[in-house]
Short mmCIF file of C-alpha atoms and ligand atoms in Angstrom, two decimals:
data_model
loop_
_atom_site.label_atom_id
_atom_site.label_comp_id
_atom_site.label_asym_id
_atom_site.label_seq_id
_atom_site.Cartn_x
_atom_site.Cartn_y
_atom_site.Cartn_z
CA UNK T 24 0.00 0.00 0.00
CA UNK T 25 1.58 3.37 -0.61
CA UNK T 26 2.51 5.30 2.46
CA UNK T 27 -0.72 6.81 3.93
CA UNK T 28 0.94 9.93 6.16
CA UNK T 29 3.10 13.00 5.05
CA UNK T 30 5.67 13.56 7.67
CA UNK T 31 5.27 17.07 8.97
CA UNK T 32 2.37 18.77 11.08
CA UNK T 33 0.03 20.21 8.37
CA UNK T 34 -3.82 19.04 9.35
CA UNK T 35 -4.58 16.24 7.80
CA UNK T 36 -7.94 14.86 6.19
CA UNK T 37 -9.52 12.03 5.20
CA UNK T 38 -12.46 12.38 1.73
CA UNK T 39 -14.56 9.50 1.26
CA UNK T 40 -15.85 9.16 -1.83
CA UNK T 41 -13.60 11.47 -3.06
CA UNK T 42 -13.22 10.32 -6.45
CA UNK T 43 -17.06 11.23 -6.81
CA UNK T 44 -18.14 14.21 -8.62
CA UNK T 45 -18.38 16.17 -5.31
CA UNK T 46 -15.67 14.60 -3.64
CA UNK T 47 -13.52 15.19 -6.08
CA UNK T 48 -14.13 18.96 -6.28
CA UNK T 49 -13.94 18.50 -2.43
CA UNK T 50 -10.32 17.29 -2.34
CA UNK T 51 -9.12 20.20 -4.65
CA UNK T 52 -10.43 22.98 -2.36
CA UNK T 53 -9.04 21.49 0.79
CA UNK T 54 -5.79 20.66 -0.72
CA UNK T 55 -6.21 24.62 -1.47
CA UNK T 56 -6.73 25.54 1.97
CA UNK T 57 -3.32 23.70 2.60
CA UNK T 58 -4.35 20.49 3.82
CA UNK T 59 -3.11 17.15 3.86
CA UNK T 60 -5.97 15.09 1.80
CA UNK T 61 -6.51 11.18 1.56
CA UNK T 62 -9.17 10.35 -0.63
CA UNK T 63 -10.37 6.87 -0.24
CA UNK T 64 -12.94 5.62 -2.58
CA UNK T 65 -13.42 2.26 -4.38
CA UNK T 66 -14.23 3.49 -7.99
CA UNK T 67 -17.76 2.49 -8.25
CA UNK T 68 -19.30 5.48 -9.59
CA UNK T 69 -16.19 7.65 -9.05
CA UNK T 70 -13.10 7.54 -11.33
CA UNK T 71 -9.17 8.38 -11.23
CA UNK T 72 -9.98 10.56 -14.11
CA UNK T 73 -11.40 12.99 -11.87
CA UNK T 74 -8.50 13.31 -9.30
CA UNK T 75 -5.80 12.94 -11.79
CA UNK T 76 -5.02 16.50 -11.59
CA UNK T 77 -4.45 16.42 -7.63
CA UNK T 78 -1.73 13.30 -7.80
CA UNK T 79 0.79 15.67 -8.56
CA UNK T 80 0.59 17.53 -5.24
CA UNK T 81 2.64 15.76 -2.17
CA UNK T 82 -0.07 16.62 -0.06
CA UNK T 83 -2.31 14.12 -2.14
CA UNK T 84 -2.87 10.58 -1.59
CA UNK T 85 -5.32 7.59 -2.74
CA UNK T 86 -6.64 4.98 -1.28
CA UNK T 87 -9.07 2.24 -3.28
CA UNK T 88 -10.75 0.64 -0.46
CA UNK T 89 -14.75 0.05 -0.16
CA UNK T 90 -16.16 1.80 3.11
CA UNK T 91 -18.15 -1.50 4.20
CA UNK T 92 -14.79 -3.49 5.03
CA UNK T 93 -12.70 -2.61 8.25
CA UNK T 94 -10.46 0.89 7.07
CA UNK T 95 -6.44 -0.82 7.09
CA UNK T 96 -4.72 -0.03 10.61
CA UNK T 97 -2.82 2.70 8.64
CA UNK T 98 -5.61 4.65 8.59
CA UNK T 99 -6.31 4.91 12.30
CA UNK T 100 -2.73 5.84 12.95
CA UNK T 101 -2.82 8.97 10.86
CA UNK T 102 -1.58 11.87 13.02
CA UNK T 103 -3.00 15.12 13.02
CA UNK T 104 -6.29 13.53 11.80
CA UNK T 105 -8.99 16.11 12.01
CA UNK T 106 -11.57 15.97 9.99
CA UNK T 107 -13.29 13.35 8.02
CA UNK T 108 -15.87 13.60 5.23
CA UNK T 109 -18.22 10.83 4.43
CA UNK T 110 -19.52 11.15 0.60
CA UNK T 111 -19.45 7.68 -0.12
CA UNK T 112 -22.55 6.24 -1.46
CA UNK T 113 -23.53 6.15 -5.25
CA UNK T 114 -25.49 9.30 -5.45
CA UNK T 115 -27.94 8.75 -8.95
CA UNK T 116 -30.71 6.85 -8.78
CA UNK T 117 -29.92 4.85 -11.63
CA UNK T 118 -26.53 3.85 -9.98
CA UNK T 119 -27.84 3.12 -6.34
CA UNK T 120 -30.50 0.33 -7.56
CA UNK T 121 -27.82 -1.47 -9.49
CA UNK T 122 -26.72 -3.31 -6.43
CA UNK T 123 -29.26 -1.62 -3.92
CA UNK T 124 -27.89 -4.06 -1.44
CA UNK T 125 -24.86 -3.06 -1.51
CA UNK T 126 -26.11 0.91 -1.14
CA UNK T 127 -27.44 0.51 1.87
CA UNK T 128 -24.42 -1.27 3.48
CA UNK T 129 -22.44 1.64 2.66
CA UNK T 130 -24.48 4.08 4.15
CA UNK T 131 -24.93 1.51 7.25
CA UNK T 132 -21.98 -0.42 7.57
CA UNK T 133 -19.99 2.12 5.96
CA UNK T 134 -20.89 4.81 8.28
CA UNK T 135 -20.53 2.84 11.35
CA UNK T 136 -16.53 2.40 10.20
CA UNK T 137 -16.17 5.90 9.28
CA UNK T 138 -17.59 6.85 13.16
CA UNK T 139 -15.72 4.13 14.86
CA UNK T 140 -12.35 6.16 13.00
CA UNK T 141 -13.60 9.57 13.68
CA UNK T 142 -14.31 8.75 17.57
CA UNK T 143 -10.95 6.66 17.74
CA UNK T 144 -8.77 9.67 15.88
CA UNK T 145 -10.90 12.21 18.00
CA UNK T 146 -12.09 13.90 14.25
CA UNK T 147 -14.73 15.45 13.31
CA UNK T 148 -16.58 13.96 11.06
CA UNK T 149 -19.23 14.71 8.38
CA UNK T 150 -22.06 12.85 6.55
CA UNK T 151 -23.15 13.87 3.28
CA UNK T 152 -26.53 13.35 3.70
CA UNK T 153 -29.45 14.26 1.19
CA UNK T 154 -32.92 15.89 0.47
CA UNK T 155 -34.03 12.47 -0.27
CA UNK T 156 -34.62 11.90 3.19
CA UNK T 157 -37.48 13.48 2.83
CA UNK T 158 -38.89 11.59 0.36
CA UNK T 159 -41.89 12.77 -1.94
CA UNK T 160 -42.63 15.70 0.43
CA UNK T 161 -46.05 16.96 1.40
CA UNK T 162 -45.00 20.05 2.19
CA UNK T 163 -43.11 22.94 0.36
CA UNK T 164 -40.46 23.65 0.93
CA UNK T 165 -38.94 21.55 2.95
CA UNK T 166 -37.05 22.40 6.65
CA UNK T 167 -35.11 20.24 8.58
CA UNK T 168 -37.74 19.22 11.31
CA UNK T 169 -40.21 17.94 8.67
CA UNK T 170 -39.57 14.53 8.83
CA UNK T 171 -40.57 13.19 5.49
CA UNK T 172 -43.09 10.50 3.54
CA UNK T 173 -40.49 7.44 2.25
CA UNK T 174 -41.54 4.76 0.96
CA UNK T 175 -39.31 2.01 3.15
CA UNK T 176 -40.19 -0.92 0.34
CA UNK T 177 -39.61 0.81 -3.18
CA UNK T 178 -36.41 0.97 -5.29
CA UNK T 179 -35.33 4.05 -4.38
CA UNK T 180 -35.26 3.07 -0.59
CA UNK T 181 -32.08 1.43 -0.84
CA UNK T 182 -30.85 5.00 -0.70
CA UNK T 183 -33.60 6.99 1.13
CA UNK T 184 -33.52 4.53 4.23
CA UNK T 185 -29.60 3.88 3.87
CA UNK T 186 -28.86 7.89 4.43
CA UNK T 187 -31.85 8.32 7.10
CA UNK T 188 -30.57 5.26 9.46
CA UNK T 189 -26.48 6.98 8.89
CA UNK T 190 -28.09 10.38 10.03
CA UNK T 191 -29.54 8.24 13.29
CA UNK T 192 -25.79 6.56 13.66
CA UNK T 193 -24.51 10.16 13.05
CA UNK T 194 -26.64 11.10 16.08
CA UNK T 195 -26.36 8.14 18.42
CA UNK T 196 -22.69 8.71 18.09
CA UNK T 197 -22.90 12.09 18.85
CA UNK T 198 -25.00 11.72 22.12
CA UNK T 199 -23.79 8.28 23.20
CA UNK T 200 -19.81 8.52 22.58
CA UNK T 201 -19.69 12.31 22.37
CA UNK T 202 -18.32 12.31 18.21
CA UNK T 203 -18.07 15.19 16.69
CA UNK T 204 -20.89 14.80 13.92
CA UNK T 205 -22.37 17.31 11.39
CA UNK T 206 -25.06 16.31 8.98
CA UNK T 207 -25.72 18.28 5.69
CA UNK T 208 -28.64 16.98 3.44
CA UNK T 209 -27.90 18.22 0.09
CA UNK T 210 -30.05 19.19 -2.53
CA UNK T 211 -29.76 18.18 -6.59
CA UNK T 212 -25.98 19.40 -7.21
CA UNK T 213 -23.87 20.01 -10.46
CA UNK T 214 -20.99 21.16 -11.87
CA UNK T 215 -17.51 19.72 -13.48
CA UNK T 216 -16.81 16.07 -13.40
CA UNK T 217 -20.54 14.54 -13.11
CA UNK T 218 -19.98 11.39 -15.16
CA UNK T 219 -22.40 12.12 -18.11
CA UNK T 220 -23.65 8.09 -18.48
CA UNK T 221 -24.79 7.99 -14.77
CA UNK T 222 -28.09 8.69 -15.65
CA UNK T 223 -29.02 12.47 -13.17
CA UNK T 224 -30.95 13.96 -15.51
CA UNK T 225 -28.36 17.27 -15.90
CA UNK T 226 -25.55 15.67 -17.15
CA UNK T 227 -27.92 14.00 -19.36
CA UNK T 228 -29.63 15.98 -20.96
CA UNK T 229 -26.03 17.95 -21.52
CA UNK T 230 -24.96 15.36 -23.43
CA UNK T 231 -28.18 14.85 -25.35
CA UNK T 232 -28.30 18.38 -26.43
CA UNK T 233 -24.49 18.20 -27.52
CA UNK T 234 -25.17 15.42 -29.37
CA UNK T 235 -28.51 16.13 -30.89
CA UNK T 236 -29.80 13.65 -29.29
CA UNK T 237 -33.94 14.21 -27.88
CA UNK T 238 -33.81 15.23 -24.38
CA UNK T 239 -35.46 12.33 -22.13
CA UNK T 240 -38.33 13.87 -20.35
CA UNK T 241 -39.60 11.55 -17.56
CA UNK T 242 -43.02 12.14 -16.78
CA UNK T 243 -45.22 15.00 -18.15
CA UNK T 244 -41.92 17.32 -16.91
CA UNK T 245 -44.13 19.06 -14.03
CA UNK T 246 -42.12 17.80 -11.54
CA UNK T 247 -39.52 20.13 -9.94
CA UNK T 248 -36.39 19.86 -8.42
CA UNK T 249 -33.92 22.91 -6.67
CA UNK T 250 -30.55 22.84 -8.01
CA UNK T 251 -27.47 24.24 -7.08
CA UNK T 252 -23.76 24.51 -8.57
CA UNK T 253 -20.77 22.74 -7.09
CA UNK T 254 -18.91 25.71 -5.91
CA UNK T 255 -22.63 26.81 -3.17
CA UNK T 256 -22.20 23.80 -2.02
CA UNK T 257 -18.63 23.51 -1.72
CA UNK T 258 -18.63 27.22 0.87
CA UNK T 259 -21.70 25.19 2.69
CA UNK T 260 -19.76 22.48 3.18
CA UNK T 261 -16.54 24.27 4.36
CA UNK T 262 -18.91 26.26 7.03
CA UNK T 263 -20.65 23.69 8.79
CA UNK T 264 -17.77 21.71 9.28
CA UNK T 265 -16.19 24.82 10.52
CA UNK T 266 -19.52 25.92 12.98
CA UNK T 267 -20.59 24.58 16.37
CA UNK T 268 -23.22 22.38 15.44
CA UNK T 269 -23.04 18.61 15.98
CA UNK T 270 -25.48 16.70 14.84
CA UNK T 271 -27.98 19.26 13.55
CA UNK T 272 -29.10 18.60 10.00
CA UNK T 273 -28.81 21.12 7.89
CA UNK T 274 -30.10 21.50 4.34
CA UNK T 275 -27.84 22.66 1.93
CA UNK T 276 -29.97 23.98 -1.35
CA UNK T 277 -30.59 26.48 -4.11
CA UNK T 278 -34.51 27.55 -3.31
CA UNK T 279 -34.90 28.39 -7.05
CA UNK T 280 -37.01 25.51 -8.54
CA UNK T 281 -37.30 24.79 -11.96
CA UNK T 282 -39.32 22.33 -13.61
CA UNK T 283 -37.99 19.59 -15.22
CA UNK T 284 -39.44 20.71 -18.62
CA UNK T 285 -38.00 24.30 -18.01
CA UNK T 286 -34.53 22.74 -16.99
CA UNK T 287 -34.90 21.55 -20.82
CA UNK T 288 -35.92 24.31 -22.62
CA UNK T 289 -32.61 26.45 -20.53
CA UNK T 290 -30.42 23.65 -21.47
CA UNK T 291 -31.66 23.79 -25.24
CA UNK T 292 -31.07 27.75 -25.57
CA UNK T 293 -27.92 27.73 -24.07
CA UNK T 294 -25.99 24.81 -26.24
CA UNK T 295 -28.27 26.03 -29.34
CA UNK T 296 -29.13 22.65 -29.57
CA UNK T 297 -31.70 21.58 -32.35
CA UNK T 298 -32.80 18.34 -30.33
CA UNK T 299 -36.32 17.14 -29.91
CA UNK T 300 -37.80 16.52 -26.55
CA UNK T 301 -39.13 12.86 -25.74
CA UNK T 302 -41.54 11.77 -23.02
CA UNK T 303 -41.49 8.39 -21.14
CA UNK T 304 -42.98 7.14 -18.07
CA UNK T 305 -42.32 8.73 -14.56
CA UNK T 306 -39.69 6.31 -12.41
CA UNK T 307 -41.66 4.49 -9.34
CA UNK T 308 -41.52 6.92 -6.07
CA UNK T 309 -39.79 9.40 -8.09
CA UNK T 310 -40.08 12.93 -6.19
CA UNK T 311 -43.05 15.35 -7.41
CA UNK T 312 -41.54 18.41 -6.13
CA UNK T 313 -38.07 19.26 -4.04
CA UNK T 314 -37.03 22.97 -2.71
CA UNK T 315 -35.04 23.47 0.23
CA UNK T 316 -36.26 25.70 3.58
CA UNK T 317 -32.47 27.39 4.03
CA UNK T 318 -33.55 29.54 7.15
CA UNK T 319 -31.80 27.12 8.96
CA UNK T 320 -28.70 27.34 6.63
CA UNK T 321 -28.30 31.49 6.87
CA UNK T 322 -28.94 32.00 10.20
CA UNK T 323 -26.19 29.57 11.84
CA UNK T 324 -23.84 29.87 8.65
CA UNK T 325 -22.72 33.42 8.66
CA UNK T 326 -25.46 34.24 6.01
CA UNK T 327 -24.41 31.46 4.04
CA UNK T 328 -26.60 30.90 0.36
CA UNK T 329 -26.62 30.18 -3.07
CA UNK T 330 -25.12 32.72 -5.62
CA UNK T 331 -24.87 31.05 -8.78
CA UNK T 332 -28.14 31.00 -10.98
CA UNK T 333 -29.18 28.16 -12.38
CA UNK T 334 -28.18 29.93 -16.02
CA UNK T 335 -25.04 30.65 -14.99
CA UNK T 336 -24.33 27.06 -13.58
CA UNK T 337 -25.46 25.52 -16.92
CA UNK T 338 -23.30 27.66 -18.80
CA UNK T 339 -20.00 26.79 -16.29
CA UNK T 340 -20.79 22.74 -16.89
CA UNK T 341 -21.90 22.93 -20.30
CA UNK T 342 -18.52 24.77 -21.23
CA UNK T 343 -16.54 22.65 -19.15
CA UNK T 344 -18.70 19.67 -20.89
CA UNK T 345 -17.20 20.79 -24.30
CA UNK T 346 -13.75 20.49 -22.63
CA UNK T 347 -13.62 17.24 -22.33
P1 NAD W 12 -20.81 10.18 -6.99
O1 NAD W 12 -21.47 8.89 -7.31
O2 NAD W 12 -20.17 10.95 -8.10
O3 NAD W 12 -19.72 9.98 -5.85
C1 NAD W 12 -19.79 8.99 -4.86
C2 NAD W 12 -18.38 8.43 -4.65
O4 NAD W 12 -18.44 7.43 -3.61
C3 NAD W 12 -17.85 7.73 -5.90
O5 NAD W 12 -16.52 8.13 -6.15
C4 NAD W 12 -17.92 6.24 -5.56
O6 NAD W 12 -16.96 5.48 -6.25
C5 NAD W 12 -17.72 6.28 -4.06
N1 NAD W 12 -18.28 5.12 -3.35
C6 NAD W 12 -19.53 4.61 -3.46
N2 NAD W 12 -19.69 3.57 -2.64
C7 NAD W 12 -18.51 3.40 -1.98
C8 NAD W 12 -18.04 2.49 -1.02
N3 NAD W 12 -18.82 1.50 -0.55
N4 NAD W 12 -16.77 2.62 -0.57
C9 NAD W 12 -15.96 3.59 -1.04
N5 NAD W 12 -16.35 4.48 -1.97
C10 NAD W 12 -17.62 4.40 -2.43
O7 NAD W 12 -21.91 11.07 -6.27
P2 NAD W 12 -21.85 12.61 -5.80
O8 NAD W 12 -22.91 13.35 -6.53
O9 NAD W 12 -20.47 13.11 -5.80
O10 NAD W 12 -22.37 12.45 -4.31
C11 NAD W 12 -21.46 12.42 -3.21
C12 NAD W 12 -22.25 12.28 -1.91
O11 NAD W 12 -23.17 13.37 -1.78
C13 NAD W 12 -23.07 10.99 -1.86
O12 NAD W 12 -23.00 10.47 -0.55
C14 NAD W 12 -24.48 11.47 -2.15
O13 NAD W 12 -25.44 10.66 -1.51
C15 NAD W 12 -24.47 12.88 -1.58
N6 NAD W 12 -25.47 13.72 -2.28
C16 NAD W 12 -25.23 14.18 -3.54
C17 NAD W 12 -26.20 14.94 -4.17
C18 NAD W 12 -25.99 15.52 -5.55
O14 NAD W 12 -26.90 16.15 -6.06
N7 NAD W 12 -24.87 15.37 -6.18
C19 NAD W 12 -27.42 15.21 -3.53
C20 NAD W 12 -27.62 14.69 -2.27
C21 NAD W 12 -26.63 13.96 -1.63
N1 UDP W 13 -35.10 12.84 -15.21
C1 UDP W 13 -35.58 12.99 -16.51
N2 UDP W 13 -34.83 12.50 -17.54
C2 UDP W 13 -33.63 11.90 -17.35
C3 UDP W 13 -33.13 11.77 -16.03
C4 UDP W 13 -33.90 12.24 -14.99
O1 UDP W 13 -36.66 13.53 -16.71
O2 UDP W 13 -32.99 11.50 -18.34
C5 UDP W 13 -35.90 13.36 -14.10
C6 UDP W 13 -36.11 12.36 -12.96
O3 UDP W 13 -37.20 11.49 -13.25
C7 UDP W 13 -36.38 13.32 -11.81
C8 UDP W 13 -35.50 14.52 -12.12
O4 UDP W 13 -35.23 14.47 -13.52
O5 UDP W 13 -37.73 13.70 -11.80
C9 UDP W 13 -34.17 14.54 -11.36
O6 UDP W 13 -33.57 13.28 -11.56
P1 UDP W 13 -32.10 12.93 -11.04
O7 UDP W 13 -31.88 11.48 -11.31
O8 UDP W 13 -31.11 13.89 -11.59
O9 UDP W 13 -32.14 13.22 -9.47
P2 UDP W 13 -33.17 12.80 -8.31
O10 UDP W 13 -34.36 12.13 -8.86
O11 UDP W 13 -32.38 11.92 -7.40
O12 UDP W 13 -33.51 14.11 -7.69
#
């Protein structure tokens, strides 16, 4: 295994999942901040090609390890271990059912090694949780003491269920062994480096448009979802790991909901794409609506919220789309 530590007494910590689309942007802005960053992930949705760019800084390592087996004992003897970040878990639908099994043992079983490290190293530690918790919400929008309508039986529970039960190990740890725990629920994100085959219906419907390709519209296209560019979420992230608040769930979201029809028609206009639209049947427990409540979010993050308009984020991806 390649040496895990860097010998001097720069703070050191540990992304997993971090060759994920998040993750990956993740590990770039903490190596920024001057950290010392292992990213463990085991490629399952994630891929070197999106950390490629960081190998070439010392302060960079890489681990390929799945987060439902025991972490090696080199992890736990990382010194100067202080924070942890738990992204692991296949975050599109279309991804998590393949082996839905296996999704929920990473939230579960995964989560429960990533706490048992965090309260052994003394780190804090933080779960990316997600607005899925609340399922297909009756209510609009949606805060963090609404508790949510999930189905526990459906094929999308795999994920739903597997991120609610790691926000109750998050907080069991937190008031039984004292871990330092945050929680963020996250709402639809984008940007850079979402793998365009993985089926979330932005990337998508990128590379449809690119490629003239008709646009897959699921449903009638009524439904809505709130969605926010990499970098929001990236200063969200950064302040509640840097606030007082273990354990409290906080949503991380852009309140500007768009339609999944109008997320088409913006896409269209800004690639000047001449592709069709074409309408199939609505996935089984698939969400009717999503916008985040942020009250929570800019009162105990120093004003934290979005900045980047859903436009504007398109424009960012689709350029960096064309990049690649
Ligand atoms: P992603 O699929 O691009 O990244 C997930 C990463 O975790 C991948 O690199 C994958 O290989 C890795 N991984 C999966 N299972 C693993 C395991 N058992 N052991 C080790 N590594 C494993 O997804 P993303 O969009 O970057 O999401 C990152 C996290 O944020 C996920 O936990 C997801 O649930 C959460 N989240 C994302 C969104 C979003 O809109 N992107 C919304 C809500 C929550
Ligand atoms: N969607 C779509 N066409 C696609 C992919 C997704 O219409 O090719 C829809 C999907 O049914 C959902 C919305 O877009 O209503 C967001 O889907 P995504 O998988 O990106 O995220 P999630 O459902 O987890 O919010």
């Amino acid at each position: 295994m390649t040496n895990l530590m860097c010998n001097d007494r720069q703070q050191h910590t540990i992304v997993l999942g971090g060759a994920g689309f998040i993750g990956s942007h993740l590990c770039r802005m903490l190596l920024k901040e001057g950290r010392h960053v292992l990213c463990i992930d085991n490629l399952s949705t994630g891929s070197l090609s999106n950390i490629s760019s960081l190998f070439a800084n010392p302060s960079f390592r890489f681990l390929r390890h799945d987060i439902t087996q025991p972490f090696p004992s080199e992890v736990s003897q990382i010194e100067f271990l202080t924070e942890i970040y738990n992204l692991a878990c296949p975050a599109s639908p279309l991804r998590y059912q393949q082996d839905s099994v296996h999704t929920l043992l990473t939230s579960v079983i995964g989560s429960i090694n990533a706490l048992n490290l965090a309260s052994y190293t003394g780190s804090r530690i933080l779960l990316a949780s997600t607005s899925e918790v609340y399922g297909d919400p009756e209510i609009s929008p949606q805060s963090e003491d609404y508790h949510g309508s999930v189905n526990t039986t459906g094929p999308r529970s795999c994920y739903d269920e597997g991120k609610r039960a790691a926000e109750t190990l998050f907080s069991d740890y937190y008031r039984q062994y004292g871990t330092d725990t945050r929680i963020i629920r996250i709402f639809n994100t984008y940007g850079p480096n979402m793998d365009s085959e993985d089926g979330r219906v932005i990337p998508t419907f990128i590379n449809q448009a690119l490629h003239g390709m008709p646009l897959t519209i699921n449903g009638d296209g009524s439904q809505t979802r709130s969605f926010m560019y990499i970098s929001d979420l990236l200063s969200g992230i950064r302040r509640v790991m840097d606030a007082d608040i273990p354990a409290l769930p906080v949503n991380l979201g852009n309140p500007e909901e768009v339609s999944i029809n109008q997320l088409a028609d913006i896409i269209l206009q800004i690639t000047g794409s001449n592709s069709e639209v074409s309408y199939r049947p609505l996935p089984i427990d698939d969400p009717l609506q999503r916008c985040p409540d942020i009250v929570r979010a800019q009162k105990l993050l120093k004003n934290w919220q979005p900045t980047i308009s859903i436009e504007r984020g398109l424009r960012l991806t689709i350029e960096s789309t064309k990049l690649h």
